[in-house]
Amino acid sequence: MEARDGRWEEVHWRWQARPRDALAAARAWLSALAGAQAAAGLHRDVRGRPRLAPGAGDIGWSHTGDGLLLAWTPHGQIGVDAEHADRHADALRIARRYFRTEECAQLAALAPGPRRAHFLRLWCAKEAVLKAHGHGLAFGLHRLTVAAGGDAPRLLACDPALGDAAGWRLHLLAPDPAHVAVIARHDGILAP
């Protein structure tokens, strides 16, 4: 897999083959973008979320199968999630257990093929926001509502601990034909 770099707003991202050591790969990439000092400060907090020293921006990553998605922004907080586009899951069963009622209704109204694609966009958007927040899936997928139709997912409502829903911007990304991903960015600093 050839590395692919891109940019969205102030976010720089890279899609590459999954290395043995994601932390080392992130440091090398970050060093080229933000300098050796920023890369040297990269560590994982007690929950495993990647963190940078104050003033160095924010970084996130997601790995799935053979791919690694890295994203960095100089301001605010960022989270990313990537999934195989052909991932087979019982979307309605999972949604009914973990998603909001309105999201389940969106999924139930779709035929199986589009339902799977919509489910993966919802999942990636929710997980990207929760990774940016720092608590990940343990915080609860039901604590935010996402509209995943159209060109970009939108956070419609969320638990107050996630900040104002309007403060979140989500970007749908197809890093390659076999994957779907979402980058979530919030300009404020959320409490860890």
Short mmCIF file of N, CA and C in Angstrom, two decimals:
data_model
loop_
_atom_site.label_atom_id
_atom_site.label_comp_id
_atom_site.label_asym_id
_atom_site.label_seq_id
_atom_site.Cartn_x
_atom_site.Cartn_y
_atom_site.Cartn_z
N MET A 1 0.85 -1.18 0.00
CA MET A 1 0.00 0.00 0.00
C MET A 1 0.90 1.24 0.00
N GLU A 2 0.63 2.12 -0.93
CA GLU A 2 1.39 3.36 -1.01
C GLU A 2 0.77 4.40 -0.08
N ALA A 3 1.61 5.14 0.64
CA ALA A 3 1.11 6.17 1.56
C ALA A 3 0.41 7.26 0.75
N ARG A 4 -0.65 7.78 1.33
CA ARG A 4 -1.44 8.85 0.70
C ARG A 4 -1.62 9.95 1.73
N ASP A 5 -1.24 11.16 1.39
CA ASP A 5 -1.37 12.31 2.29
C ASP A 5 -2.47 13.24 1.79
N GLY A 6 -3.13 13.91 2.73
CA GLY A 6 -4.17 14.85 2.36
C GLY A 6 -4.34 15.91 3.42
N ARG A 7 -5.22 16.85 3.12
CA ARG A 7 -5.49 17.94 4.04
C ARG A 7 -6.96 18.30 3.96
N TRP A 8 -7.54 18.61 5.12
CA TRP A 8 -8.92 19.09 5.23
C TRP A 8 -8.90 20.17 6.30
N GLU A 9 -9.32 21.36 5.96
CA GLU A 9 -9.23 22.51 6.86
C GLU A 9 -7.80 22.59 7.39
N GLU A 10 -7.62 22.65 8.70
CA GLU A 10 -6.28 22.68 9.29
C GLU A 10 -5.74 21.29 9.59
N VAL A 11 -6.43 20.28 9.17
CA VAL A 11 -6.06 18.90 9.47
C VAL A 11 -5.20 18.31 8.36
N HIS A 12 -4.09 17.75 8.74
CA HIS A 12 -3.25 16.97 7.83
C HIS A 12 -3.52 15.51 8.15
N TRP A 13 -3.65 14.67 7.12
CA TRP A 13 -3.86 13.26 7.36
C TRP A 13 -2.97 12.42 6.45
N ARG A 14 -2.74 11.20 6.90
CA ARG A 14 -1.96 10.24 6.12
C ARG A 14 -2.61 8.86 6.25
N TRP A 15 -2.74 8.19 5.13
CA TRP A 15 -3.19 6.79 5.07
C TRP A 15 -2.00 5.98 4.59
N GLN A 16 -1.64 4.95 5.33
CA GLN A 16 -0.47 4.15 4.98
C GLN A 16 -0.67 2.72 5.43
N ALA A 17 0.25 1.87 4.97
CA ALA A 17 0.23 0.48 5.42
C ALA A 17 0.43 0.47 6.93
N ARG A 18 -0.24 -0.45 7.59
CA ARG A 18 -0.15 -0.54 9.04
C ARG A 18 1.23 -1.06 9.46
N PRO A 19 1.96 -0.23 10.21
CA PRO A 19 3.27 -0.67 10.67
C PRO A 19 3.15 -1.50 11.95
N ARG A 20 4.22 -2.12 12.34
CA ARG A 20 4.22 -2.87 13.60
C ARG A 20 4.03 -1.93 14.78
N ASP A 21 4.60 -0.72 14.68
CA ASP A 21 4.57 0.23 15.78
C ASP A 21 3.92 1.55 15.32
N ALA A 22 2.63 1.71 15.61
CA ALA A 22 1.90 2.91 15.19
C ALA A 22 2.47 4.16 15.85
N LEU A 23 2.91 4.07 17.09
CA LEU A 23 3.47 5.22 17.78
C LEU A 23 4.73 5.72 17.07
N ALA A 24 5.60 4.82 16.68
CA ALA A 24 6.82 5.21 15.97
C ALA A 24 6.49 5.81 14.60
N ALA A 25 5.52 5.23 13.90
CA ALA A 25 5.11 5.76 12.59
C ALA A 25 4.52 7.16 12.75
N ALA A 26 3.70 7.35 13.79
CA ALA A 26 3.11 8.66 14.05
C ALA A 26 4.19 9.68 14.38
N ARG A 27 5.17 9.29 15.18
CA ARG A 27 6.27 10.21 15.51
C ARG A 27 7.04 10.64 14.26
N ALA A 28 7.35 9.70 13.40
CA ALA A 28 8.11 10.02 12.18
C ALA A 28 7.32 10.98 11.29
N TRP A 29 6.03 10.71 11.10
CA TRP A 29 5.17 11.56 10.27
C TRP A 29 5.01 12.94 10.91
N LEU A 30 4.76 12.96 12.21
CA LEU A 30 4.56 14.23 12.92
C LEU A 30 5.83 15.07 12.90
N SER A 31 6.98 14.46 13.00
CA SER A 31 8.24 15.18 12.96
C SER A 31 8.37 15.96 11.65
N ALA A 32 7.99 15.34 10.55
CA ALA A 32 8.06 16.00 9.25
C ALA A 32 7.05 17.15 9.14
N LEU A 33 5.91 17.04 9.81
CA LEU A 33 4.86 18.06 9.75
C LEU A 33 5.06 19.20 10.75
N ALA A 34 5.34 18.85 11.98
CA ALA A 34 5.31 19.83 13.07
C ALA A 34 6.64 19.99 13.79
N GLY A 35 7.62 19.22 13.39
CA GLY A 35 8.94 19.34 13.99
C GLY A 35 9.25 18.25 14.99
N ALA A 36 10.54 18.07 15.23
CA ALA A 36 11.01 17.01 16.12
C ALA A 36 10.52 17.19 17.55
N GLN A 37 10.40 18.44 18.01
CA GLN A 37 9.97 18.68 19.39
C GLN A 37 8.53 18.21 19.60
N ALA A 38 7.66 18.51 18.64
CA ALA A 38 6.27 18.04 18.74
C ALA A 38 6.22 16.51 18.75
N ALA A 39 6.99 15.89 17.86
CA ALA A 39 7.00 14.43 17.77
C ALA A 39 7.55 13.79 19.04
N ALA A 40 8.54 14.42 19.65
CA ALA A 40 9.14 13.87 20.87
C ALA A 40 8.14 13.86 22.02
N GLY A 41 7.19 14.79 22.01
CA GLY A 41 6.20 14.87 23.08
C GLY A 41 5.02 13.93 22.92
N LEU A 42 4.96 13.19 21.83
CA LEU A 42 3.85 12.27 21.58
C LEU A 42 3.88 11.11 22.57
N HIS A 43 2.76 10.91 23.25
CA HIS A 43 2.63 9.81 24.21
C HIS A 43 1.17 9.38 24.26
N ARG A 44 0.90 8.32 24.96
CA ARG A 44 -0.48 7.85 25.18
C ARG A 44 -0.87 8.14 26.62
N ASP A 45 -2.09 8.65 26.79
CA ASP A 45 -2.56 8.92 28.15
C ASP A 45 -3.03 7.62 28.81
N VAL A 46 -3.58 7.72 30.00
CA VAL A 46 -3.98 6.52 30.75
C VAL A 46 -5.06 5.71 30.03
N ARG A 47 -5.82 6.32 29.15
CA ARG A 47 -6.86 5.61 28.39
C ARG A 47 -6.33 5.09 27.05
N GLY A 48 -5.06 5.41 26.73
CA GLY A 48 -4.48 4.97 25.48
C GLY A 48 -4.61 5.96 24.34
N ARG A 49 -5.23 7.12 24.61
CA ARG A 49 -5.39 8.14 23.57
C ARG A 49 -4.06 8.83 23.33
N PRO A 50 -3.69 9.03 22.05
CA PRO A 50 -2.46 9.76 21.77
C PRO A 50 -2.60 11.23 22.18
N ARG A 51 -1.55 11.76 22.77
CA ARG A 51 -1.54 13.16 23.23
C ARG A 51 -0.20 13.79 22.85
N LEU A 52 -0.24 15.10 22.68
CA LEU A 52 0.95 15.89 22.43
C LEU A 52 1.13 16.88 23.57
N ALA A 53 2.32 17.43 23.68
CA ALA A 53 2.58 18.46 24.69
C ALA A 53 1.71 19.68 24.39
N PRO A 54 1.34 20.45 25.42
CA PRO A 54 0.55 21.67 25.19
C PRO A 54 1.21 22.57 24.15
N GLY A 55 0.39 23.09 23.24
CA GLY A 55 0.88 23.96 22.20
C GLY A 55 1.34 23.27 20.93
N ALA A 56 1.37 21.93 20.94
CA ALA A 56 1.84 21.17 19.77
C ALA A 56 0.70 20.67 18.90
N GLY A 57 -0.53 21.03 19.22
CA GLY A 57 -1.68 20.56 18.45
C GLY A 57 -2.23 19.26 19.02
N ASP A 58 -2.91 18.52 18.16
CA ASP A 58 -3.50 17.26 18.58
C ASP A 58 -3.36 16.24 17.46
N ILE A 59 -3.26 14.99 17.84
CA ILE A 59 -3.08 13.90 16.88
C ILE A 59 -4.03 12.76 17.22
N GLY A 60 -4.44 12.05 16.19
CA GLY A 60 -5.25 10.85 16.38
C GLY A 60 -4.88 9.83 15.33
N TRP A 61 -5.20 8.57 15.61
CA TRP A 61 -4.98 7.55 14.61
C TRP A 61 -5.96 6.41 14.78
N SER A 62 -6.11 5.68 13.70
CA SER A 62 -7.00 4.52 13.68
C SER A 62 -6.36 3.49 12.76
N HIS A 63 -6.35 2.24 13.21
CA HIS A 63 -5.87 1.19 12.33
C HIS A 63 -6.95 0.15 12.15
N THR A 64 -7.00 -0.36 10.94
CA THR A 64 -7.95 -1.39 10.60
C THR A 64 -7.30 -2.32 9.60
N GLY A 65 -7.27 -3.59 9.91
CA GLY A 65 -6.65 -4.54 9.00
C GLY A 65 -5.23 -4.14 8.67
N ASP A 66 -4.99 -3.84 7.41
CA ASP A 66 -3.64 -3.53 6.95
C ASP A 66 -3.36 -2.04 6.83
N GLY A 67 -4.28 -1.18 7.24
CA GLY A 67 -4.11 0.26 7.08
C GLY A 67 -4.05 1.03 8.38
N LEU A 68 -3.38 2.18 8.32
CA LEU A 68 -3.27 3.10 9.45
C LEU A 68 -3.61 4.50 8.96
N LEU A 69 -4.55 5.16 9.63
CA LEU A 69 -4.91 6.54 9.34
C LEU A 69 -4.40 7.41 10.47
N LEU A 70 -3.57 8.40 10.12
CA LEU A 70 -3.04 9.37 11.07
C LEU A 70 -3.64 10.73 10.74
N ALA A 71 -3.90 11.55 11.75
CA ALA A 71 -4.38 12.91 11.51
C ALA A 71 -3.82 13.82 12.59
N TRP A 72 -3.44 15.04 12.17
CA TRP A 72 -2.88 16.03 13.09
C TRP A 72 -3.47 17.39 12.77
N THR A 73 -3.75 18.15 13.80
CA THR A 73 -4.19 19.53 13.65
C THR A 73 -3.41 20.40 14.63
N PRO A 74 -3.06 21.61 14.23
CA PRO A 74 -2.33 22.48 15.14
C PRO A 74 -3.21 23.10 16.23
N HIS A 75 -4.54 23.06 16.03
CA HIS A 75 -5.47 23.68 16.99
C HIS A 75 -6.65 22.76 17.26
N GLY A 76 -7.15 22.79 18.48
CA GLY A 76 -8.33 22.02 18.83
C GLY A 76 -8.01 20.56 19.10
N GLN A 77 -9.06 19.74 19.02
CA GLN A 77 -8.92 18.31 19.25
C GLN A 77 -9.41 17.56 18.04
N ILE A 78 -8.82 16.37 17.85
CA ILE A 78 -9.12 15.58 16.66
C ILE A 78 -9.29 14.12 17.04
N GLY A 79 -10.14 13.45 16.29
CA GLY A 79 -10.30 12.01 16.42
C GLY A 79 -10.56 11.43 15.04
N VAL A 80 -10.13 10.20 14.82
CA VAL A 80 -10.33 9.55 13.53
C VAL A 80 -10.76 8.11 13.74
N ASP A 81 -11.50 7.61 12.78
CA ASP A 81 -11.81 6.18 12.76
C ASP A 81 -11.88 5.73 11.32
N ALA A 82 -11.36 4.55 11.06
CA ALA A 82 -11.37 3.95 9.72
C ALA A 82 -11.88 2.51 9.84
N GLU A 83 -12.62 2.08 8.84
CA GLU A 83 -13.16 0.73 8.80
C GLU A 83 -13.09 0.21 7.36
N HIS A 84 -13.05 -1.12 7.22
CA HIS A 84 -13.16 -1.73 5.90
C HIS A 84 -14.55 -1.44 5.36
N ALA A 85 -14.65 -0.98 4.13
CA ALA A 85 -15.94 -0.66 3.52
C ALA A 85 -16.80 -1.90 3.31
N ASP A 86 -16.17 -3.07 3.20
CA ASP A 86 -16.94 -4.30 3.00
C ASP A 86 -17.17 -5.07 4.30
N ARG A 87 -16.96 -4.41 5.42
CA ARG A 87 -17.18 -5.06 6.72
C ARG A 87 -18.63 -5.50 6.84
N HIS A 88 -18.81 -6.75 7.11
CA HIS A 88 -20.16 -7.28 7.25
C HIS A 88 -20.52 -7.36 8.73
N ALA A 89 -21.55 -6.66 9.08
CA ALA A 89 -22.05 -6.66 10.45
C ALA A 89 -23.56 -6.57 10.37
N ASP A 90 -24.23 -7.07 11.36
CA ASP A 90 -25.68 -6.96 11.43
C ASP A 90 -25.99 -5.53 11.90
N ALA A 91 -26.03 -4.62 10.93
CA ALA A 91 -26.14 -3.19 11.22
C ALA A 91 -27.35 -2.86 12.10
N LEU A 92 -28.50 -3.41 11.79
CA LEU A 92 -29.69 -3.09 12.59
C LEU A 92 -29.59 -3.62 14.01
N ARG A 93 -29.08 -4.82 14.16
CA ARG A 93 -28.94 -5.39 15.52
C ARG A 93 -27.99 -4.53 16.36
N ILE A 94 -26.85 -4.19 15.78
CA ILE A 94 -25.87 -3.37 16.50
C ILE A 94 -26.44 -1.99 16.79
N ALA A 95 -27.07 -1.38 15.79
CA ALA A 95 -27.64 -0.05 15.97
C ALA A 95 -28.72 -0.05 17.06
N ARG A 96 -29.58 -1.04 17.05
CA ARG A 96 -30.65 -1.08 18.07
C ARG A 96 -30.09 -1.21 19.48
N ARG A 97 -28.92 -1.79 19.60
CA ARG A 97 -28.32 -1.95 20.92
C ARG A 97 -27.54 -0.71 21.37
N TYR A 98 -26.85 -0.02 20.42
CA TYR A 98 -25.92 1.04 20.81
C TYR A 98 -26.25 2.44 20.29
N PHE A 99 -27.09 2.56 19.25
CA PHE A 99 -27.34 3.86 18.64
C PHE A 99 -28.62 4.48 19.16
N ARG A 100 -28.86 5.72 18.77
CA ARG A 100 -30.07 6.44 19.13
C ARG A 100 -31.23 5.97 18.25
N THR A 101 -32.45 6.15 18.72
CA THR A 101 -33.64 5.70 18.01
C THR A 101 -33.72 6.28 16.60
N GLU A 102 -33.42 7.57 16.44
CA GLU A 102 -33.52 8.20 15.13
C GLU A 102 -32.48 7.65 14.15
N GLU A 103 -31.33 7.25 14.65
CA GLU A 103 -30.31 6.63 13.79
C GLU A 103 -30.76 5.24 13.34
N CYS A 104 -31.39 4.51 14.25
CA CYS A 104 -31.92 3.19 13.90
C CYS A 104 -32.99 3.31 12.83
N ALA A 105 -33.83 4.34 12.93
CA ALA A 105 -34.88 4.57 11.93
C ALA A 105 -34.27 4.88 10.57
N GLN A 106 -33.20 5.68 10.55
CA GLN A 106 -32.50 5.97 9.28
C GLN A 106 -32.03 4.67 8.64
N LEU A 107 -31.41 3.81 9.43
CA LEU A 107 -30.88 2.55 8.92
C LEU A 107 -31.98 1.61 8.45
N ALA A 108 -33.05 1.50 9.24
CA ALA A 108 -34.13 0.57 8.91
C ALA A 108 -34.81 0.94 7.59
N ALA A 109 -34.78 2.21 7.22
CA ALA A 109 -35.43 2.66 5.99
C ALA A 109 -34.62 2.35 4.73
N LEU A 110 -33.40 1.86 4.90
CA LEU A 110 -32.52 1.62 3.76
C LEU A 110 -32.48 0.14 3.36
N ALA A 111 -32.20 -0.10 2.09
CA ALA A 111 -31.97 -1.47 1.60
C ALA A 111 -30.64 -1.97 2.18
N PRO A 112 -30.42 -3.29 2.22
CA PRO A 112 -29.22 -3.84 2.86
C PRO A 112 -27.88 -3.25 2.40
N GLY A 113 -27.66 -3.06 1.11
CA GLY A 113 -26.37 -2.52 0.63
C GLY A 113 -26.12 -1.10 1.13
N PRO A 114 -27.04 -0.18 0.85
CA PRO A 114 -26.88 1.18 1.36
C PRO A 114 -26.90 1.24 2.90
N ARG A 115 -27.61 0.31 3.52
CA ARG A 115 -27.67 0.28 4.99
C ARG A 115 -26.27 0.03 5.56
N ARG A 116 -25.54 -0.92 4.99
CA ARG A 116 -24.20 -1.23 5.48
C ARG A 116 -23.29 0.00 5.35
N ALA A 117 -23.34 0.67 4.19
CA ALA A 117 -22.50 1.85 3.97
C ALA A 117 -22.88 2.97 4.96
N HIS A 118 -24.16 3.18 5.16
CA HIS A 118 -24.64 4.22 6.08
C HIS A 118 -24.23 3.89 7.53
N PHE A 119 -24.38 2.62 7.89
CA PHE A 119 -23.99 2.18 9.23
C PHE A 119 -22.51 2.45 9.48
N LEU A 120 -21.65 2.13 8.51
CA LEU A 120 -20.21 2.34 8.69
C LEU A 120 -19.88 3.82 8.82
N ARG A 121 -20.58 4.67 8.07
CA ARG A 121 -20.36 6.11 8.21
C ARG A 121 -20.80 6.60 9.59
N LEU A 122 -21.94 6.11 10.06
CA LEU A 122 -22.40 6.46 11.41
C LEU A 122 -21.38 6.00 12.45
N TRP A 123 -20.97 4.75 12.34
CA TRP A 123 -20.03 4.17 13.30
C TRP A 123 -18.73 4.98 13.33
N CYS A 124 -18.16 5.22 12.16
CA CYS A 124 -16.89 5.96 12.08
C CYS A 124 -17.04 7.37 12.65
N ALA A 125 -18.15 8.04 12.34
CA ALA A 125 -18.36 9.40 12.85
C ALA A 125 -18.46 9.40 14.37
N LYS A 126 -19.24 8.49 14.91
CA LYS A 126 -19.40 8.41 16.36
C LYS A 126 -18.07 8.08 17.04
N GLU A 127 -17.36 7.08 16.51
CA GLU A 127 -16.11 6.69 17.14
C GLU A 127 -15.06 7.79 17.02
N ALA A 128 -15.02 8.51 15.90
CA ALA A 128 -14.05 9.59 15.74
C ALA A 128 -14.29 10.69 16.78
N VAL A 129 -15.55 11.05 17.01
CA VAL A 129 -15.87 12.06 18.03
C VAL A 129 -15.46 11.56 19.42
N LEU A 130 -15.78 10.32 19.71
CA LEU A 130 -15.47 9.78 21.03
C LEU A 130 -13.96 9.63 21.25
N LYS A 131 -13.22 9.34 20.19
CA LYS A 131 -11.76 9.30 20.30
C LYS A 131 -11.20 10.69 20.55
N ALA A 132 -11.74 11.70 19.87
CA ALA A 132 -11.29 13.08 20.10
C ALA A 132 -11.55 13.49 21.54
N HIS A 133 -12.69 13.08 22.06
CA HIS A 133 -13.06 13.38 23.44
C HIS A 133 -12.09 12.74 24.43
N GLY A 134 -11.58 11.58 24.06
CA GLY A 134 -10.58 10.94 24.90
C GLY A 134 -11.06 9.73 25.68
N HIS A 135 -12.36 9.47 25.67
CA HIS A 135 -12.88 8.33 26.41
C HIS A 135 -13.23 7.15 25.51
N GLY A 136 -13.26 7.37 24.21
CA GLY A 136 -13.54 6.29 23.27
C GLY A 136 -14.92 5.69 23.43
N LEU A 137 -15.06 4.47 22.95
CA LEU A 137 -16.36 3.80 22.94
C LEU A 137 -16.95 3.62 24.34
N ALA A 138 -16.11 3.56 25.35
CA ALA A 138 -16.60 3.38 26.72
C ALA A 138 -17.52 4.52 27.14
N PHE A 139 -17.39 5.69 26.54
CA PHE A 139 -18.25 6.82 26.88
C PHE A 139 -19.69 6.55 26.46
N GLY A 140 -19.87 5.81 25.36
CA GLY A 140 -21.21 5.40 24.93
C GLY A 140 -21.61 5.97 23.58
N LEU A 141 -21.85 5.10 22.62
CA LEU A 141 -22.28 5.51 21.28
C LEU A 141 -23.65 6.17 21.31
N HIS A 142 -24.45 5.86 22.31
CA HIS A 142 -25.81 6.40 22.43
C HIS A 142 -25.81 7.86 22.90
N ARG A 143 -24.64 8.39 23.29
CA ARG A 143 -24.58 9.73 23.86
C ARG A 143 -24.36 10.82 22.81
N LEU A 144 -24.46 10.43 21.53
CA LEU A 144 -24.39 11.40 20.46
C LEU A 144 -25.23 10.94 19.30
N THR A 145 -25.80 11.89 18.58
CA THR A 145 -26.66 11.61 17.43
C THR A 145 -26.02 12.19 16.19
N VAL A 146 -25.87 11.34 15.17
CA VAL A 146 -25.20 11.74 13.94
C VAL A 146 -26.15 11.55 12.76
N ALA A 147 -26.12 12.49 11.82
CA ALA A 147 -26.77 12.32 10.53
C ALA A 147 -25.65 12.00 9.55
N ALA A 148 -25.71 10.84 8.93
CA ALA A 148 -24.59 10.38 8.10
C ALA A 148 -24.90 10.42 6.61
N GLY A 149 -26.01 11.02 6.21
CA GLY A 149 -26.33 11.13 4.79
C GLY A 149 -25.59 12.30 4.15
N GLY A 150 -25.59 12.35 2.85
CA GLY A 150 -24.96 13.45 2.14
C GLY A 150 -23.45 13.32 2.06
N ASP A 151 -22.80 14.43 1.79
CA ASP A 151 -21.35 14.44 1.60
C ASP A 151 -20.56 14.31 2.88
N ALA A 152 -21.11 14.80 3.99
CA ALA A 152 -20.36 14.77 5.26
C ALA A 152 -21.32 14.47 6.40
N PRO A 153 -20.91 13.62 7.33
CA PRO A 153 -21.74 13.40 8.51
C PRO A 153 -21.82 14.68 9.34
N ARG A 154 -22.88 14.82 10.11
CA ARG A 154 -23.06 15.97 11.00
C ARG A 154 -23.45 15.49 12.38
N LEU A 155 -22.86 16.09 13.38
CA LEU A 155 -23.24 15.79 14.75
C LEU A 155 -24.45 16.65 15.07
N LEU A 156 -25.58 16.02 15.34
CA LEU A 156 -26.83 16.74 15.58
C LEU A 156 -27.03 17.09 17.05
N ALA A 157 -26.64 16.17 17.92
CA ALA A 157 -26.82 16.37 19.35
C ALA A 157 -25.81 15.50 20.08
N CYS A 158 -25.46 15.93 21.31
CA CYS A 158 -24.50 15.13 22.06
C CYS A 158 -24.58 15.46 23.54
N ASP A 159 -24.04 14.57 24.33
CA ASP A 159 -23.90 14.75 25.76
C ASP A 159 -23.10 16.03 26.00
N PRO A 160 -23.46 16.83 27.02
CA PRO A 160 -22.73 18.07 27.29
C PRO A 160 -21.22 17.87 27.50
N ALA A 161 -20.80 16.71 27.94
CA ALA A 161 -19.37 16.45 28.13
C ALA A 161 -18.60 16.49 26.82
N LEU A 162 -19.30 16.35 25.69
CA LEU A 162 -18.67 16.40 24.38
C LEU A 162 -18.64 17.82 23.82
N GLY A 163 -19.13 18.78 24.58
CA GLY A 163 -19.18 20.16 24.09
C GLY A 163 -20.44 20.39 23.28
N ASP A 164 -20.50 21.52 22.65
CA ASP A 164 -21.63 21.89 21.81
C ASP A 164 -21.56 21.12 20.50
N ALA A 165 -22.65 20.48 20.11
CA ALA A 165 -22.65 19.71 18.86
C ALA A 165 -22.26 20.58 17.66
N ALA A 166 -22.65 21.84 17.67
CA ALA A 166 -22.33 22.74 16.56
C ALA A 166 -20.83 23.02 16.46
N GLY A 167 -20.09 22.76 17.52
CA GLY A 167 -18.64 22.99 17.51
C GLY A 167 -17.85 21.88 16.83
N TRP A 168 -18.52 20.78 16.50
CA TRP A 168 -17.85 19.65 15.86
C TRP A 168 -17.99 19.74 14.35
N ARG A 169 -16.89 19.45 13.65
CA ARG A 169 -16.92 19.32 12.20
C ARG A 169 -16.42 17.92 11.85
N LEU A 170 -17.16 17.27 10.97
CA LEU A 170 -16.85 15.90 10.58
C LEU A 170 -16.56 15.85 9.09
N HIS A 171 -15.56 15.07 8.75
CA HIS A 171 -15.15 14.94 7.36
C HIS A 171 -15.12 13.47 6.97
N LEU A 172 -15.91 13.12 5.97
CA LEU A 172 -15.95 11.75 5.45
C LEU A 172 -14.79 11.59 4.48
N LEU A 173 -14.08 10.50 4.62
CA LEU A 173 -12.87 10.27 3.83
C LEU A 173 -12.88 8.85 3.31
N ALA A 174 -12.51 8.69 2.05
CA ALA A 174 -12.29 7.35 1.48
C ALA A 174 -10.78 7.27 1.20
N PRO A 175 -10.00 6.81 2.20
CA PRO A 175 -8.55 6.81 2.02
C PRO A 175 -8.07 5.91 0.89
N ASP A 176 -8.88 4.91 0.56
CA ASP A 176 -8.66 4.07 -0.62
C ASP A 176 -10.01 3.41 -0.92
N PRO A 177 -10.14 2.70 -2.03
CA PRO A 177 -11.45 2.14 -2.38
C PRO A 177 -12.00 1.10 -1.40
N ALA A 178 -11.15 0.54 -0.57
CA ALA A 178 -11.58 -0.53 0.33
C ALA A 178 -11.91 -0.05 1.74
N HIS A 179 -11.79 1.25 2.02
CA HIS A 179 -11.98 1.75 3.37
C HIS A 179 -12.84 3.01 3.40
N VAL A 180 -13.47 3.22 4.54
CA VAL A 180 -14.20 4.45 4.82
C VAL A 180 -13.67 4.99 6.14
N ALA A 181 -13.61 6.30 6.25
CA ALA A 181 -13.08 6.90 7.49
C ALA A 181 -13.77 8.23 7.74
N VAL A 182 -13.71 8.66 8.99
CA VAL A 182 -14.22 9.98 9.37
C VAL A 182 -13.18 10.64 10.26
N ILE A 183 -12.96 11.92 10.00
CA ILE A 183 -12.13 12.76 10.86
C ILE A 183 -13.09 13.70 11.60
N ALA A 184 -12.96 13.76 12.93
CA ALA A 184 -13.79 14.66 13.74
C ALA A 184 -12.87 15.70 14.37
N ARG A 185 -13.30 16.97 14.30
CA ARG A 185 -12.48 18.05 14.83
C ARG A 185 -13.34 19.00 15.63
N HIS A 186 -12.81 19.42 16.77
CA HIS A 186 -13.46 20.41 17.63
C HIS A 186 -12.42 21.47 17.97
N ASP A 187 -12.77 22.73 17.78
CA ASP A 187 -11.79 23.81 18.01
C ASP A 187 -11.54 24.08 19.48
N GLY A 188 -12.49 23.74 20.33
CA GLY A 188 -12.30 23.96 21.76
C GLY A 188 -11.44 22.86 22.36
N ILE A 189 -11.09 23.04 23.59
CA ILE A 189 -10.37 22.00 24.31
C ILE A 189 -11.36 21.35 25.26
N LEU A 190 -11.61 20.09 25.04
CA LEU A 190 -12.57 19.35 25.86
C LEU A 190 -11.84 18.79 27.08
N ALA A 191 -12.52 18.73 28.18
CA ALA A 191 -11.92 18.16 29.40
C ALA A 191 -11.64 16.69 29.19
N PRO A 192 -10.43 16.20 29.54
CA PRO A 192 -10.12 14.78 29.36
C PRO A 192 -10.92 13.89 30.29
#
